[in-house]
Short mmCIF file of C-alpha atoms in Angstrom, two decimals:
data_model
loop_
_atom_site.label_atom_id
_atom_site.label_comp_id
_atom_site.label_asym_id
_atom_site.label_seq_id
_atom_site.Cartn_x
_atom_site.Cartn_y
_atom_site.Cartn_z
CA MET A 23 -137.62 47.97 15.97
CA ALA A 24 -140.17 45.13 15.78
CA VAL A 25 -140.93 43.29 12.55
CA PRO A 26 -144.27 41.82 11.39
CA SER A 27 -144.77 38.36 12.88
CA PHE A 28 -144.55 36.53 9.53
CA LEU A 29 -141.00 37.84 9.14
CA ALA A 30 -139.93 37.13 12.71
CA ARG A 31 -137.05 34.78 13.46
CA GLU A 32 -139.14 32.46 15.65
CA ARG A 33 -141.55 31.84 12.73
CA ILE A 34 -138.78 30.41 10.54
CA VAL A 35 -137.11 27.92 12.86
CA ALA A 36 -136.65 24.80 10.71
CA LYS A 37 -138.45 21.59 11.57
CA PRO A 38 -136.42 18.39 12.02
CA GLY A 39 -135.39 16.93 8.65
CA PHE A 40 -135.16 20.31 6.93
CA ASN A 41 -132.67 20.17 4.07
CA ARG A 42 -129.93 22.72 4.78
CA TRP A 43 -129.01 22.83 1.07
CA LEU A 44 -132.04 25.08 0.62
CA ILE A 45 -130.19 27.88 2.42
CA PRO A 46 -127.40 28.57 -0.15
CA PRO A 47 -129.89 29.25 -2.99
CA ALA A 48 -131.83 31.54 -0.63
CA ALA A 49 -128.60 33.45 0.01
CA LEU A 50 -127.69 33.39 -3.69
CA ALA A 51 -131.08 34.87 -4.61
CA VAL A 52 -130.14 37.92 -2.55
CA HIS A 53 -126.46 38.18 -3.49
CA LEU A 54 -127.05 37.63 -7.23
CA SER A 55 -129.49 40.55 -7.08
CA ILE A 56 -127.41 43.04 -5.14
CA GLY A 57 -124.27 42.09 -7.12
CA GLN A 58 -125.78 44.30 -9.85
CA ALA A 59 -123.94 47.13 -8.09
CA TYR A 60 -120.78 46.05 -9.94
CA ALA A 61 -122.47 46.32 -13.35
CA THR A 62 -123.25 50.02 -13.35
CA SER A 63 -120.73 50.86 -16.06
CA VAL A 64 -123.18 49.44 -18.65
CA TYR A 65 -125.43 52.55 -18.48
CA LYS A 66 -123.07 55.12 -16.95
CA VAL A 67 -122.47 57.03 -20.20
CA ALA A 68 -126.19 56.92 -21.05
CA LEU A 69 -126.91 58.70 -17.75
CA VAL A 70 -124.13 61.24 -18.40
CA GLU A 71 -125.79 62.17 -21.72
CA HIS A 72 -129.36 62.04 -20.37
CA PHE A 73 -128.65 64.39 -17.46
CA ASN A 74 -126.05 66.39 -19.39
CA ALA A 75 -123.83 65.79 -16.34
CA SER A 76 -120.16 64.99 -15.81
CA LEU A 77 -118.84 61.48 -15.23
CA THR A 78 -118.04 62.53 -11.67
CA GLU A 79 -121.63 63.66 -11.02
CA ILE A 80 -122.95 60.33 -12.28
CA GLY A 81 -120.20 58.46 -10.43
CA ILE A 82 -121.57 59.93 -7.18
CA ILE A 83 -124.67 57.69 -7.56
CA PHE A 84 -122.56 54.55 -7.28
CA SER A 85 -120.12 55.94 -4.71
CA LEU A 86 -123.11 56.89 -2.53
CA ALA A 87 -124.46 53.33 -2.84
CA ILE A 88 -121.13 51.81 -1.73
CA VAL A 89 -120.77 54.25 1.18
CA MET A 90 -124.35 53.47 2.25
CA LEU A 91 -123.52 49.76 1.97
CA GLY A 92 -120.74 50.16 4.55
CA VAL A 93 -122.79 52.46 6.80
CA SER A 94 -125.97 50.35 6.76
CA ALA A 95 -124.10 47.05 7.22
CA ALA A 96 -122.38 48.55 10.27
CA LEU A 97 -125.53 50.20 11.69
CA PHE A 98 -128.11 47.46 11.02
CA GLY A 99 -125.92 44.40 11.65
CA THR A 100 -127.22 43.91 15.19
CA TRP A 101 -130.82 44.37 13.98
CA VAL A 102 -130.20 41.73 11.29
CA ASP A 103 -128.81 39.25 13.83
CA LYS A 104 -131.70 39.88 16.21
CA ASN A 105 -134.57 39.65 13.73
CA GLY A 106 -133.22 36.91 11.51
CA PRO A 107 -132.60 36.40 7.81
CA ARG A 108 -136.20 36.55 6.53
CA ALA A 109 -136.80 40.01 7.97
CA ALA A 110 -133.38 41.15 6.75
CA MET A 111 -133.78 39.74 3.23
CA ALA A 112 -137.29 41.16 2.86
CA THR A 113 -136.12 44.57 4.10
CA ALA A 114 -133.15 44.48 1.74
CA ALA A 115 -135.47 43.51 -1.14
CA VAL A 116 -137.77 46.45 -0.44
CA PHE A 117 -134.91 48.97 -0.16
CA TRP A 118 -133.01 47.61 -3.19
CA SER A 119 -136.16 47.57 -5.33
CA ALA A 120 -137.34 50.98 -4.08
CA GLY A 121 -133.90 52.33 -4.97
CA PHE A 122 -134.38 51.32 -8.60
CA ILE A 123 -137.97 52.56 -8.77
CA VAL A 124 -137.21 55.97 -7.23
CA GLY A 125 -134.11 56.11 -9.47
CA SER A 126 -136.24 55.45 -12.56
CA LEU A 127 -138.58 58.24 -11.48
CA GLY A 128 -135.54 60.53 -11.32
CA ILE A 129 -134.52 59.51 -14.84
CA PHE A 130 -138.02 59.97 -16.32
CA THR A 131 -138.44 63.39 -14.68
CA ASN A 132 -134.85 64.45 -15.32
CA GLN A 133 -134.04 64.98 -11.62
CA LEU A 134 -130.61 63.65 -10.76
CA TRP A 135 -131.13 64.16 -7.02
CA LEU A 136 -133.87 61.53 -7.13
CA VAL A 137 -131.39 59.04 -8.58
CA TYR A 138 -128.97 59.92 -5.75
CA LEU A 139 -131.76 59.35 -3.23
CA GLY A 140 -133.06 56.23 -4.97
CA TYR A 141 -130.16 54.09 -6.16
CA GLY A 142 -127.57 55.82 -3.97
CA VAL A 143 -129.26 56.04 -0.56
CA LEU A 144 -132.21 53.60 -0.60
CA GLY A 145 -130.45 51.10 -2.86
CA GLY A 146 -127.26 51.42 -0.80
CA ILE A 147 -129.17 50.54 2.39
CA GLY A 148 -130.59 47.50 0.57
CA LEU A 149 -127.07 46.55 -0.47
CA GLY A 150 -125.70 46.70 3.08
CA ILE A 151 -128.54 44.79 4.73
CA GLY A 152 -128.71 42.32 1.85
CA TYR A 153 -124.98 41.61 1.89
CA ILE A 154 -124.91 40.58 5.54
CA SER A 155 -128.44 39.10 5.72
CA PRO A 156 -127.62 35.43 4.98
CA VAL A 157 -124.11 35.27 6.47
CA SER A 158 -124.73 34.29 10.08
CA THR A 159 -127.55 31.93 9.02
CA LEU A 160 -125.24 30.10 6.61
CA ILE A 161 -122.57 29.81 9.28
CA LYS A 162 -125.09 28.30 11.70
CA TRP A 163 -126.38 25.80 9.11
CA PHE A 164 -122.85 24.80 8.07
CA PRO A 165 -120.79 24.73 11.27
CA ASP A 166 -118.74 21.97 9.63
CA ARG A 167 -118.04 23.96 6.42
CA PRO A 168 -118.52 27.69 7.12
CA GLY A 169 -116.03 28.74 4.44
CA LEU A 170 -117.85 26.75 1.77
CA ALA A 171 -121.22 28.15 2.84
CA THR A 172 -120.25 31.83 2.91
CA GLY A 173 -118.13 31.32 -0.21
CA MET A 174 -121.21 30.17 -2.12
CA ALA A 175 -123.23 33.22 -1.09
CA ILE A 176 -120.52 35.82 -1.59
CA MET A 177 -119.66 34.18 -4.92
CA GLY A 178 -123.19 35.25 -5.87
CA PHE A 179 -122.26 38.89 -5.31
CA GLY A 180 -119.48 38.50 -7.88
CA GLY A 181 -121.85 36.61 -10.18
CA GLY A 182 -124.53 39.29 -9.89
CA ALA A 183 -122.58 41.67 -12.10
CA MET A 184 -122.05 38.94 -14.69
CA VAL A 185 -125.80 38.45 -14.88
CA ALA A 186 -126.74 42.14 -14.76
CA SER A 187 -124.32 43.34 -17.48
CA PRO A 188 -125.65 41.30 -20.42
CA LEU A 189 -129.21 41.43 -19.07
CA SER A 190 -129.08 45.24 -18.89
CA ARG A 191 -127.78 45.46 -22.47
CA GLN A 192 -130.55 43.16 -23.63
CA LEU A 193 -133.25 45.12 -21.81
CA MET A 194 -131.98 48.49 -23.05
CA ASN A 195 -132.03 47.01 -26.56
CA TRP A 196 -135.71 46.14 -26.06
CA TYR A 197 -136.55 49.61 -24.77
CA ASP A 198 -134.46 51.52 -27.34
CA ASP A 199 -134.65 50.31 -30.96
CA ASP A 200 -131.51 52.25 -31.93
CA TYR A 201 -129.35 50.58 -29.26
CA THR A 202 -127.76 47.21 -30.09
CA GLY A 203 -125.30 47.00 -27.20
CA ALA A 204 -122.24 47.27 -29.46
CA ALA A 205 -119.10 48.97 -28.08
CA GLY A 206 -119.31 52.75 -28.32
CA GLU A 207 -123.13 52.89 -28.58
CA VAL A 208 -125.08 54.82 -25.97
CA ALA A 209 -128.64 53.91 -24.97
CA SER A 210 -131.31 56.59 -24.46
CA GLY A 211 -132.03 57.87 -20.94
CA ASN A 212 -135.62 56.63 -21.14
CA SER A 213 -134.45 53.09 -21.85
CA VAL A 214 -132.29 53.28 -18.71
CA GLY A 215 -135.39 54.46 -16.80
CA PHE A 216 -137.36 51.43 -18.00
CA LEU A 217 -134.33 49.22 -17.25
CA PHE A 218 -134.32 50.50 -13.63
CA LEU A 219 -138.06 49.87 -13.34
CA THR A 220 -137.71 46.32 -14.69
CA LEU A 221 -134.70 45.47 -12.54
CA GLY A 222 -136.47 46.88 -9.47
CA LEU A 223 -139.44 44.55 -9.97
CA VAL A 224 -137.42 41.48 -10.99
CA TYR A 225 -135.02 41.81 -8.06
CA LEU A 226 -137.93 42.34 -5.64
CA VAL A 227 -139.49 39.00 -6.64
CA PHE A 228 -136.16 37.17 -6.72
CA MET A 229 -135.03 38.42 -3.30
CA LEU A 230 -138.43 37.78 -1.73
CA PHE A 231 -138.16 34.20 -2.98
CA GLY A 232 -134.93 33.95 -0.96
CA ALA A 233 -136.68 35.44 2.06
CA PHE A 234 -139.56 32.97 1.64
CA ILE A 235 -137.43 29.80 1.63
CA VAL A 236 -134.81 30.77 4.23
CA ARG A 237 -134.94 29.10 7.65
CA VAL A 238 -132.84 29.24 10.80
CA PRO A 239 -131.74 26.06 12.55
CA ALA A 240 -133.15 25.21 15.97
CA ALA A 241 -130.81 26.27 18.76
CA ASP A 242 -129.75 22.68 19.45
CA TRP A 243 -129.49 21.53 15.81
CA ARG A 244 -126.30 19.90 14.58
CA PRO A 245 -125.48 18.35 11.19
CA HIS A 246 -125.52 14.57 11.36
CA GLY A 247 -122.18 13.26 12.59
CA PHE A 248 -120.81 16.73 13.36
CA ASP A 249 -118.89 17.07 16.60
CA PRO A 250 -118.20 20.71 17.60
CA ALA A 251 -115.26 19.46 19.66
CA THR A 252 -113.40 18.63 16.45
CA VAL A 253 -113.68 22.28 15.38
CA LYS A 254 -112.32 23.52 18.67
CA GLN A 255 -109.14 21.52 18.14
CA LYS A 256 -108.02 23.98 15.47
CA SER A 257 -106.12 26.99 16.74
CA LEU A 258 -107.94 30.35 16.75
CA VAL A 259 -111.36 28.66 16.64
CA THR A 260 -113.51 29.46 19.64
CA THR A 261 -116.67 27.82 20.92
CA GLU A 262 -117.34 30.98 22.95
CA ASN A 263 -119.28 34.03 21.79
CA VAL A 264 -118.39 37.71 21.63
CA SER A 265 -120.97 40.46 21.12
CA ALA A 266 -120.55 43.00 18.33
CA ASN A 267 -120.03 45.80 20.85
CA ASN A 268 -117.25 43.85 22.56
CA ALA A 269 -115.72 42.62 19.29
CA ILE A 270 -114.81 46.13 18.19
CA LYS A 271 -112.93 46.59 21.47
CA THR A 272 -110.59 43.71 20.64
CA PRO A 273 -107.29 44.05 18.76
CA GLN A 274 -108.31 41.01 16.67
CA PHE A 275 -111.19 42.95 15.09
CA TRP A 276 -108.94 45.84 14.06
CA LEU A 277 -106.17 43.53 12.86
CA LEU A 278 -108.71 41.73 10.68
CA TRP A 279 -110.08 45.12 9.56
CA THR A 280 -106.52 45.96 8.45
CA VAL A 281 -106.15 42.59 6.69
CA LEU A 282 -109.39 43.10 4.73
CA PHE A 283 -108.55 46.73 3.97
CA CYS A 284 -105.11 45.79 2.59
CA ASN A 285 -106.37 42.82 0.56
CA VAL A 286 -109.21 44.84 -0.98
CA THR A 287 -107.07 47.94 -1.65
CA ALA A 288 -104.51 45.86 -3.56
CA GLY A 289 -107.18 44.05 -5.61
CA ILE A 290 -109.16 47.18 -6.45
CA GLY A 291 -105.93 48.70 -7.77
CA ILE A 292 -105.99 46.19 -10.63
CA LEU A 293 -109.75 45.83 -11.04
CA GLU A 294 -110.34 49.56 -11.46
CA GLN A 295 -107.66 49.89 -14.08
CA ALA A 296 -107.85 46.47 -15.77
CA ALA A 297 -108.71 47.36 -19.39
CA PRO A 298 -106.29 50.29 -19.87
CA MET A 299 -103.64 48.50 -17.79
CA ILE A 300 -103.27 45.49 -20.09
CA GLN A 301 -103.09 47.80 -23.11
CA ASP A 302 -100.49 50.04 -21.44
CA PHE A 303 -98.35 47.07 -20.40
CA PHE A 304 -97.94 46.03 -24.03
CA ARG A 305 -97.64 49.47 -25.64
CA GLU A 306 -94.73 50.13 -27.92
CA GLY A 307 -94.22 53.25 -29.98
CA GLY A 308 -97.64 54.60 -29.00
CA THR A 309 -99.54 51.48 -30.16
CA SER A 310 -100.68 48.66 -27.91
CA ALA A 311 -100.34 45.04 -28.96
CA VAL A 312 -103.61 44.34 -27.09
CA ALA A 313 -106.76 45.48 -28.93
CA ALA A 314 -109.68 47.16 -27.11
CA ALA A 315 -111.87 44.05 -27.59
CA ALA A 316 -109.18 41.83 -26.07
CA ALA A 317 -108.83 44.27 -23.15
CA ALA A 318 -112.60 43.98 -22.56
CA GLY A 319 -112.14 40.20 -22.64
CA PHE A 320 -109.47 40.56 -19.95
CA VAL A 321 -111.99 42.39 -17.73
CA GLY A 322 -114.42 39.49 -18.27
CA LEU A 323 -111.73 36.96 -17.39
CA LEU A 324 -110.96 38.84 -14.17
CA SER A 325 -114.66 38.73 -13.19
CA LEU A 326 -114.59 34.96 -13.64
CA PHE A 327 -111.54 34.61 -11.39
CA ASN A 328 -113.01 37.07 -8.90
CA MET A 329 -116.11 34.90 -8.63
CA ALA A 330 -114.31 31.55 -8.67
CA GLY A 331 -111.82 32.72 -6.02
CA ARG A 332 -114.69 33.50 -3.66
CA PHE A 333 -115.87 29.91 -3.75
CA VAL A 334 -112.63 27.97 -4.21
CA TRP A 335 -110.40 29.79 -1.70
CA SER A 336 -113.11 30.19 0.93
CA SER A 337 -113.90 26.45 0.72
CA THR A 338 -110.19 25.65 0.93
CA SER A 339 -109.98 27.65 4.16
CA ASP A 340 -112.21 25.03 5.82
CA TYR A 341 -109.32 22.57 5.43
CA ILE A 342 -106.19 24.67 5.90
CA GLY A 343 -107.58 27.28 8.31
CA ARG A 344 -108.40 30.96 8.03
CA LYS A 345 -105.08 32.43 9.14
CA PRO A 346 -103.02 30.30 6.71
CA ILE A 347 -105.29 31.12 3.77
CA TYR A 348 -104.86 34.85 4.40
CA MET A 349 -101.11 34.28 4.56
CA VAL A 350 -101.50 32.87 1.04
CA TYR A 351 -103.70 35.77 -0.16
CA LEU A 352 -101.29 38.35 1.21
CA GLY A 353 -97.90 36.56 1.05
CA VAL A 354 -98.29 34.97 -2.39
CA GLY A 355 -100.04 38.20 -3.42
CA ILE A 356 -96.82 40.10 -2.63
CA VAL A 357 -94.81 37.73 -4.88
CA LEU A 358 -97.39 38.01 -7.68
CA TYR A 359 -97.45 41.83 -7.49
CA ILE A 360 -93.63 41.94 -7.64
CA GLY A 361 -93.84 39.59 -10.64
CA LEU A 362 -96.39 41.87 -12.30
CA ALA A 363 -94.18 44.92 -11.74
CA THR A 364 -90.94 43.31 -12.93
CA ILE A 365 -91.69 40.61 -15.53
CA GLY A 366 -95.40 41.23 -16.19
CA SER A 367 -94.76 42.99 -19.49
CA SER A 368 -92.65 40.15 -20.95
CA ALA A 369 -95.65 38.14 -22.22
CA VAL A 370 -99.42 38.67 -22.36
CA TRP A 371 -100.16 35.18 -21.01
CA LEU A 372 -97.90 35.84 -18.00
CA PHE A 373 -99.56 39.19 -17.29
CA VAL A 374 -103.03 37.63 -17.54
CA ALA A 375 -102.08 34.67 -15.31
CA LEU A 376 -100.57 36.90 -12.59
CA ALA A 377 -103.52 39.32 -12.59
CA ALA A 378 -106.08 36.49 -12.60
CA VAL A 379 -104.60 34.83 -9.50
CA ILE A 380 -104.32 38.20 -7.73
CA ILE A 381 -108.02 38.87 -8.39
CA SER A 382 -108.97 35.39 -7.22
CA PHE A 383 -107.25 36.27 -3.89
CA TYR A 384 -109.21 39.55 -3.81
CA GLY A 385 -112.49 37.62 -4.10
CA GLY A 386 -111.28 34.96 -1.69
CA GLY A 387 -110.53 37.64 0.92
CA PHE A 388 -114.14 38.84 0.85
CA ALA A 389 -115.63 35.37 1.03
CA THR A 390 -113.41 33.96 3.79
CA VAL A 391 -113.76 36.83 6.23
CA PRO A 392 -117.16 35.81 7.71
CA ALA A 393 -115.76 32.36 8.58
CA TYR A 394 -112.64 34.01 10.10
CA LEU A 395 -114.97 36.16 12.23
CA ARG A 396 -116.91 33.05 13.27
CA ASP A 397 -113.66 31.38 14.32
CA LEU A 398 -112.58 34.36 16.42
CA PHE A 399 -115.86 35.66 17.85
CA GLY A 400 -118.34 32.75 17.64
CA THR A 401 -121.74 32.76 15.95
CA TYR A 402 -123.70 34.92 18.45
CA GLN A 403 -123.52 38.26 16.56
CA VAL A 404 -121.27 37.33 13.66
CA GLY A 405 -123.57 39.14 11.19
CA ALA A 406 -123.30 42.39 13.13
CA ILE A 407 -119.53 42.04 13.50
CA HIS A 408 -119.25 41.32 9.76
CA GLY A 409 -121.31 44.44 9.06
CA ARG A 410 -118.90 46.58 11.08
CA LEU A 411 -115.89 45.00 9.40
CA LEU A 412 -117.25 45.94 5.97
CA THR A 413 -116.33 49.56 6.68
CA ALA A 414 -112.86 48.35 5.63
CA TRP A 415 -114.31 47.68 2.16
CA ALA A 416 -115.73 51.19 1.93
CA ALA A 417 -112.37 52.66 3.02
CA ALA A 418 -110.44 50.47 0.54
CA GLY A 419 -112.87 51.47 -2.20
CA ILE A 420 -111.63 55.04 -1.72
CA ALA A 421 -107.94 54.26 -1.05
CA GLY A 422 -107.30 51.76 -3.88
CA PRO A 423 -108.39 53.92 -6.83
CA LEU A 424 -106.87 57.03 -5.18
CA ILE A 425 -103.44 55.37 -5.02
CA ILE A 426 -103.41 53.94 -8.54
CA ASN A 427 -105.02 56.96 -10.22
CA GLY A 428 -102.85 59.41 -8.25
CA ILE A 429 -99.62 57.65 -9.25
CA LEU A 430 -100.66 57.25 -12.90
CA ASP A 431 -101.67 60.92 -13.12
CA MET A 432 -98.11 61.81 -12.09
CA GLN A 433 -96.62 59.47 -14.71
CA GLY A 434 -98.35 60.86 -17.80
CA GLU A 435 -101.48 61.06 -19.92
CA PRO A 436 -103.93 58.12 -20.21
CA GLY A 437 -103.37 56.40 -23.55
CA ASN A 438 -99.63 57.10 -23.49
CA LEU A 439 -98.68 55.13 -20.38
CA VAL A 440 -96.37 52.10 -20.49
CA ALA A 441 -95.60 49.22 -18.09
CA SER A 442 -92.87 51.08 -16.20
CA ASP A 443 -95.34 53.88 -15.31
CA TYR A 444 -97.29 51.33 -13.23
CA ARG A 445 -94.27 50.17 -11.19
CA PRO A 446 -94.50 52.78 -8.38
CA ALA A 447 -98.20 51.99 -7.84
CA LEU A 448 -97.58 48.24 -7.93
CA PHE A 449 -94.76 48.49 -5.38
CA ILE A 450 -97.02 50.58 -3.11
CA MET A 451 -99.53 47.71 -3.33
CA VAL A 452 -96.71 45.31 -2.34
CA GLY A 453 -96.13 47.47 0.77
CA ILE A 454 -99.85 47.48 1.57
CA LEU A 455 -100.02 43.70 1.25
CA ALA A 456 -96.98 43.41 3.56
CA VAL A 457 -98.82 45.48 6.20
CA GLY A 458 -101.82 43.14 5.85
CA PHE A 459 -99.55 40.09 6.10
CA VAL A 460 -98.07 41.32 9.39
CA ALA A 461 -101.55 42.21 10.74
CA ASN A 462 -102.72 38.67 9.96
CA LEU A 463 -99.66 37.19 11.67
CA LEU A 464 -100.47 39.17 14.82
CA ILE A 465 -103.99 37.72 15.16
CA LYS A 466 -104.24 35.57 18.29
CA PRO A 467 -107.28 34.05 20.05
CA VAL A 468 -109.64 36.60 21.65
CA ALA A 469 -109.14 37.19 25.39
CA GLU A 470 -111.63 35.50 27.72
CA LYS A 471 -112.78 38.82 29.23
CA TYR A 472 -114.68 39.61 26.00
CA PHE A 473 -116.72 36.36 26.00
CA GLU A 474 -120.47 36.45 26.57
CA PRO A 475 -121.66 34.80 29.75
CA LYS A 476 -122.81 31.21 29.19
CA PRO A 477 -126.59 30.83 28.77
CA THR A 478 -128.18 28.40 31.21
CA ASP A 479 -131.66 26.91 31.06
CA VAL A 480 -132.68 29.18 28.22
CA PRO A 481 -136.03 28.44 26.61
CA GLU A 482 -135.50 27.73 22.91
CA ALA A 483 -137.61 30.65 21.68
CA ALA A 484 -135.61 33.11 23.75
CA SER A 485 -132.28 31.76 22.61
CA THR A 486 -133.25 31.87 18.93
CA THR A 487 -134.26 35.52 19.14
CA GLY A 488 -130.89 36.40 20.55
CA ASP A 489 -132.40 37.30 23.95
CA ARG A 490 -130.37 35.45 26.52
CA SER A 491 -130.93 34.63 30.13
CA LEU A 492 -127.43 34.87 31.33
CA THR A 493 -125.50 33.50 34.21
CA ARG A 494 -121.84 32.88 34.60
CA MET B 17 -131.11 23.96 28.35
CA SER B 18 -132.46 20.98 26.50
CA THR B 19 -129.97 18.17 26.26
CA ALA B 20 -131.74 16.32 23.43
CA ARG B 21 -130.23 17.54 20.18
CA THR B 22 -132.13 17.97 16.92
CA ASP B 23 -129.73 15.81 14.96
CA ASP B 24 -129.91 16.06 11.18
CA ARG B 25 -130.64 12.51 10.05
CA GLY B 26 -130.89 13.51 6.42
CA PRO B 27 -133.46 15.53 4.51
CA GLN B 28 -137.10 14.56 4.14
CA GLU B 29 -138.05 13.27 0.69
CA GLY B 30 -140.52 16.10 0.02
CA SER B 31 -137.87 18.76 0.45
CA LYS B 32 -135.64 17.45 -2.34
CA GLY B 33 -137.96 18.81 -5.05
CA LEU B 34 -137.93 22.25 -3.48
CA VAL B 35 -134.14 22.16 -3.20
CA ALA B 36 -133.84 21.22 -6.89
CA PHE B 37 -136.31 23.99 -7.83
CA ALA B 38 -134.45 26.61 -5.76
CA TRP B 39 -131.04 25.66 -7.20
CA THR B 40 -132.47 25.73 -10.73
CA LEU B 41 -133.95 29.17 -10.13
CA VAL B 42 -130.61 30.67 -9.06
CA GLY B 43 -128.63 28.46 -11.43
CA ILE B 44 -130.28 29.69 -14.63
CA PRO B 45 -129.22 33.36 -14.29
CA LEU B 46 -125.81 32.27 -13.04
CA VAL B 47 -125.25 30.07 -16.12
CA TYR B 48 -126.56 32.89 -18.36
CA GLY B 49 -124.05 35.29 -16.77
CA LEU B 50 -121.21 32.79 -16.95
CA TYR B 51 -121.90 32.04 -20.63
CA ASN B 52 -121.87 35.72 -21.55
CA THR B 53 -118.73 36.41 -19.52
CA VAL B 54 -116.84 33.48 -21.02
CA LYS B 55 -117.93 34.69 -24.47
CA ALA B 56 -116.59 38.18 -23.68
CA ALA B 57 -113.40 36.80 -22.12
CA SER B 58 -112.70 34.69 -25.21
CA ALA B 59 -112.00 37.94 -27.07
CA LEU B 60 -108.79 38.14 -25.05
CA PHE B 61 -107.50 35.10 -26.90
CA THR B 62 -109.14 35.74 -30.28
CA GLY B 63 -109.40 39.56 -30.46
#
């Protein structure tokens, strides 16, 4: 599928002297926008009342978006790698924005199926393409610090919800005089419709700005003083390239899929349940020592650690290596989960500290995985491989809540649960992390038979479009 | 394949303004979000 020439990869090859520090804000412009997907709880109840629907029916909108994220990232990853970041970012901007606009139409005309189609399907495609759009470009611009580069972008995805939550409350307050944003208040459906319309337009401009400033490095570009040979000296880091189609035939891809699945499943277990969990852990005689406002503060604190972990841990992986950092995420995660299950209810500060570090590992796992893929499979189609790996996220998004909600349903009624009711679920998470730990241990360098043939005498334009003249 | 590498000898002067503008543009919403989240999180210790 061809793209208009002004979006094409060969039109955005950077000239000598280009400042590579322009690429992270381009990536952040996209990730800060699509990170809104984590802020949907702000207007969820307003949609339930507007459509006179159940929470489950409204929940489908967001589940659809996450499923479409996984599907589109997997399906369009190769297209993204081939056509470059400007085409991908612009496409993501159009889909993400169209999702909001069609969704707002559904709200104004009281047709829920239009919101499914808009935010769920169109928006979900924008999410998937947008999420992977800057990844391979960042890795190519920062061969010396790939963890730092992808950490910065994927940190934006965590930050997007932090921006969208208060912004949405503020906008709904403007569009609905009776809504102040206080706990327990519900905005009118029309104000959510106008919110969607506004977000659709704002995100379109913001993401297109990212698309406008993004550039790809020339095929032979290197950062000053960077010697690729120094990277090769680290174990598991290849200077070869593996195509996306070959990558999924390797055990390394599926081991890493398992690692990501386990890390995300364990983190989602806490994230999904954060506010009621802290109240339940400190409930005595039917009353919790943690007030609802403090529980909401705990959710805010977890978002901060989720975002910070993406940047800090991913950057750290540049120094200690990808495999060791996942041993920390999963191995230390096991210890922290056991601590949460056994001594977590002894003091609020201890519970908060354990949960905060666990969530920082959850964020770190997302942000470090593109650099791990680069190490194993090279840069050739790392965006496409990353897209396929994100199916682990979609699967964990189903498994994590299923496990924790299923166990808690067996233990008793919400509002009457106590710390011990969480123990079975927490120990299951320990088992899941142990599986991930073993999978990570089993990751070895990719076999030579999967490597792409070496390009020889390739004209620059051909090599930058991903078309290769190949000889052994 | 060309053997002469396009070595990054540092950014051109003109690009520094654009870099500062781009970081400011993404930094403002990020700081706004961080401020609001820290404000909400403080309820954990005061609420």
